Amino acid sequence: MEELARNLADWVKSQVLEARCEGTVFGLSGGVDSSVVGALCKRAFPDACLGVLMPCHSAETDTEDAGLVAQQLGIPTATVRLDGVLDALLDALPDEGGDPAARKLAEANLKPRLRMATLYHFANRRRYLVVGTGNRSEIAVGYCTKYGDAGVDILPLGNLLKSRVRDLARHLGIPERIIRKPPSAGLWEGQTDEGEMGLTYEELDCYLDTGEATDDVRRRVDSLARATAHKTCLPPIPSP
């Protein structure tokens, strides 16, 4: 685990220097992935990293957990409350009616897109790279918001299954309550990653790691991968 942590921190540092930037900025959500990213960035750039807390009608416990990690690891932070920004944007957008579920998802996805814009503001001002928190499990099924949490410069956890991220978190000293709490993008109250994906991380990781899964899990993973393939590609360009 120590070798993995060291290699990932070195990779982050090399990516930043290659881009002729000076440090890293990342969102601290109070979840295990962002906590691990924070720890790696602190190793890579002890004096040039910034964790940004961006509550947006979020659970107060998530903000508390993010602050706990920052304090424990010595990560400098900035807090930008986006509640009012989201409310103002929703007031400005027309109510088109239609499917309530589609409306709920569209409105919820504004949260990670506002956070992406916030992170790039800090990145541009400081000449930092935006470090994303997506892991291999989520990337495999496209569990991210396009131009939201998927809008980043580098993904140091992109080759790690969720179970591996948890193992690394324990090695890095991330509090157990953060490692064990149900993963959530915080899109709405009670929302969880596994509920949205329709399968557990244990099922997903097993399939990705060994190829073994029930027929239902296999169909679900393959269906999600096909439906979300556009999230991991550049916009298509027609042939000349």
C-alpha positions as a printed Julia matrix, in Angstrom:
240×3 Matrix{Float64}:
   0.0     0.0     0.0
   2.81    2.42    0.8
   4.4     1.76   -2.59
   1.06    2.39   -4.28
   0.55    5.65   -2.37
   4.06    6.8    -3.19
   3.71    5.94   -6.88
   0.38    7.73   -7.2
   1.65   10.84   -5.42
   4.71   10.85   -7.7
   2.43   10.47  -10.73
   0.3    13.43   -9.63
   3.44   15.53   -9.2
   4.8    14.59  -12.61
   1.5    15.39  -14.32
   1.35   18.82  -12.73
   4.94   19.67  -13.55
   4.59   18.39  -17.11
   1.63   20.76  -17.56
   3.85   23.57  -16.23
   1.46   24.14  -13.36
   2.25   24.74   -9.71
  -0.07   22.59   -7.59
  -3.4    20.82   -7.24
  -6.98   21.68   -6.39
  -9.7    19.15   -5.65
 -13.14   18.92   -4.14
 -13.42   17.58   -0.59
 -16.85   16.02   -0.24
 -16.41   14.02    2.94
 -16.31   10.76    0.97
 -13.57    8.17    0.77
 -12.47    8.92   -2.8
 -11.97   12.64   -2.27
 -10.23   11.94    1.04
  -7.71    9.65   -0.65
  -7.15   12.18   -3.44
  -6.56   14.84   -0.82
  -3.98   12.7     0.94
  -2.15   11.99   -2.33
  -2.15   15.64   -3.37
  -0.83   16.68    0.02
   2.04   14.23   -0.46
   2.73   15.47   -3.97
   2.53   19.19   -3.17
   2.67   19.79    0.59
   2.65   23.56    0.14
   0.63   23.88   -3.06
  -2.61   21.94   -2.69
  -6.12   23.17   -1.97
  -9.19   21.21   -0.93
 -12.44   23.0    -1.72
 -15.58   22.3     0.3
 -18.63   23.1    -1.84
 -21.82   22.41    0.11
 -24.91   22.72   -2.05
 -27.99   21.75   -0.06
 -25.69   19.02    1.28
 -25.87   16.92    4.41
 -24.07   18.72    7.23
 -22.33   15.48    8.19
 -20.58   15.42    4.79
 -19.21   18.92    5.35
 -18.07   17.91    8.83
 -16.32   14.81    7.46
 -14.57   16.87    4.78
 -13.34   19.29    7.43
 -12.16   16.42    9.61
 -10.05   14.96    6.79
  -8.58   18.36    5.94
  -7.65   18.99    9.55
  -6.2    15.52   10.05
  -4.06   15.68    6.9
  -3.15   19.36    7.15
  -4.8    20.26    3.85
  -5.47   23.97    3.26
  -9.13   24.52    2.4
 -11.57   27.02    0.97
 -15.32   26.79    1.45
 -17.69   28.0    -1.25
 -21.38   27.64   -0.45
 -23.29   27.0    -3.65
 -26.82   26.74   -2.21
 -27.79   30.25   -3.3
 -26.11   29.89   -6.69
 -28.09   26.73   -7.42
 -31.33   28.31   -6.24
 -30.77   31.38   -8.43
 -30.0    29.24  -11.47
 -33.09   27.08  -10.96
 -35.2    30.24  -10.65
 -33.76   31.52  -13.93
 -34.34   28.29  -15.85
 -37.74   27.76  -17.49
 -40.06   25.11  -16.1
 -40.58   22.83  -19.09
 -42.8    20.34  -17.29
 -42.51   16.8   -18.6
 -41.18   13.76  -16.81
 -40.65   14.56  -13.09
 -37.81   12.01  -12.84
 -35.95   13.62  -15.75
 -36.43   17.04  -14.19
 -35.11   15.81  -10.84
 -31.98   14.37  -12.45
 -31.35   17.44  -14.61
 -31.6    19.73  -11.6
 -29.44   17.45   -9.44
 -26.71   17.36  -12.09
 -26.36   21.13  -11.81
 -24.64   20.57   -8.47
 -21.52   18.8    -9.78
 -21.39   21.19  -12.75
 -21.35   24.2   -10.44
 -18.62   22.5    -8.43
 -16.59   21.88  -11.59
 -16.79   25.58  -12.49
 -15.75   26.51   -8.96
 -12.71   24.23   -9.0
 -11.55   25.6   -12.34
 -11.83   29.13  -11.0
  -9.34   28.26   -8.28
  -7.2    26.31  -10.74
  -7.01   29.22  -13.17
  -6.19   31.73  -10.45
  -3.42   29.6    -8.93
  -2.08   27.74  -11.97
  -3.13   24.43  -10.44
  -4.49   21.27  -12.05
  -7.95   20.02  -11.09
  -7.62   16.54   -9.64
 -10.66   14.28  -10.01
 -11.84   11.58   -7.65
 -13.33    9.02  -10.06
 -12.22    5.41   -9.6
 -12.08    2.47  -12.0
 -15.4     1.03  -10.8
 -17.29    4.26  -11.5
 -15.54    4.93  -14.79
 -16.41    1.43  -16.05
 -20.16    2.12  -15.81
 -20.05    5.86  -16.49
 -21.16    6.79  -12.99
 -20.34   10.47  -13.18
 -21.85   13.73  -14.39
 -20.59   14.81  -17.78
 -18.83   18.18  -17.45
 -19.43   17.91  -13.71
 -17.31   15.62  -11.55
 -16.02   14.13  -14.83
 -14.67   17.57  -15.78
 -11.13   17.31  -14.41
  -7.51   17.33  -15.54
  -6.21   14.1   -14.0
  -7.68   11.0   -12.32
  -5.13    9.36  -10.0
  -7.65    6.75   -8.81
  -8.78    5.86  -12.33
  -7.15    2.4   -12.28
  -8.24    1.48   -8.74
 -11.39   -0.48   -7.95
 -13.53    0.93   -5.15
 -12.4    -1.83   -2.81
  -8.77   -0.93   -3.53
  -9.49    2.74   -2.82
 -10.87    1.74    0.58
  -7.75   -0.31    1.31
  -5.57    2.65    0.37
  -7.7     4.95    2.53
  -7.04    2.77    5.58
  -3.31    2.85    4.89
  -3.43    6.65    4.61
  -5.23    6.96    7.93
  -8.6     8.14    6.66
 -11.18    7.82    9.48
 -13.05    4.51    9.38
 -16.45    6.21    9.52
 -15.69    7.87    6.19
 -14.47    4.63    4.64
 -17.56    2.72    5.75
 -20.34    5.2     5.07
 -22.53    4.52    2.0
 -20.94    6.25   -1.02
 -23.09    9.07   -2.38
 -22.73   11.84   -4.93
 -25.03   13.92   -2.74
 -27.38   14.68   -5.61
 -30.45   14.57   -3.37
 -31.36   13.49    0.14
 -30.97    9.74    0.59
 -29.26    9.27   -2.78
 -26.53    6.59   -2.93
 -24.12    5.44   -5.63
 -25.26    1.83   -5.41
 -28.92    2.81   -5.58
 -28.29    4.82   -8.74
 -26.16    2.13  -10.38
 -28.55   -0.65   -9.5
 -25.79   -2.91   -8.15
 -23.32   -2.97   -5.29
 -19.67   -2.03   -5.5
 -18.84   -5.55   -4.34
 -20.69   -7.02   -7.34
 -19.19   -4.48   -9.72
 -15.63   -4.89   -8.47
 -15.85   -8.68   -8.62
 -17.02   -8.57  -12.24
 -14.35   -6.07  -13.28
 -11.6    -7.92  -11.44
 -12.44  -11.55  -12.24
 -15.09  -11.52  -14.95
 -17.36  -13.46  -12.6
 -20.91  -12.26  -12.01
 -24.52  -13.33  -12.08
 -26.32  -12.88  -15.38
 -28.25   -9.94  -13.93
 -25.11   -8.15  -12.8
 -23.36   -8.84  -16.1
 -26.29   -7.44  -18.08
 -26.53   -4.39  -15.83
 -22.84   -3.54  -16.04
 -22.66   -4.07  -19.79
 -25.81   -2.01  -20.33
 -24.49    0.89  -18.26
 -21.14    0.76  -20.04
 -22.81    0.99  -23.46
 -25.21    3.74  -22.46
 -22.52    5.93  -20.91
 -19.67    5.37  -23.38
 -20.07    8.96  -24.61
 -18.92   10.23  -21.19
 -15.4     8.88  -21.64
 -14.82   10.12  -25.2
 -14.16   13.47  -26.79
 -17.13   14.92  -28.69
 -17.46   13.18  -32.09
 -16.24   15.11  -35.12
 -17.48   14.28  -38.64
 -15.02   13.24  -41.32
 -13.95   16.05  -43.67
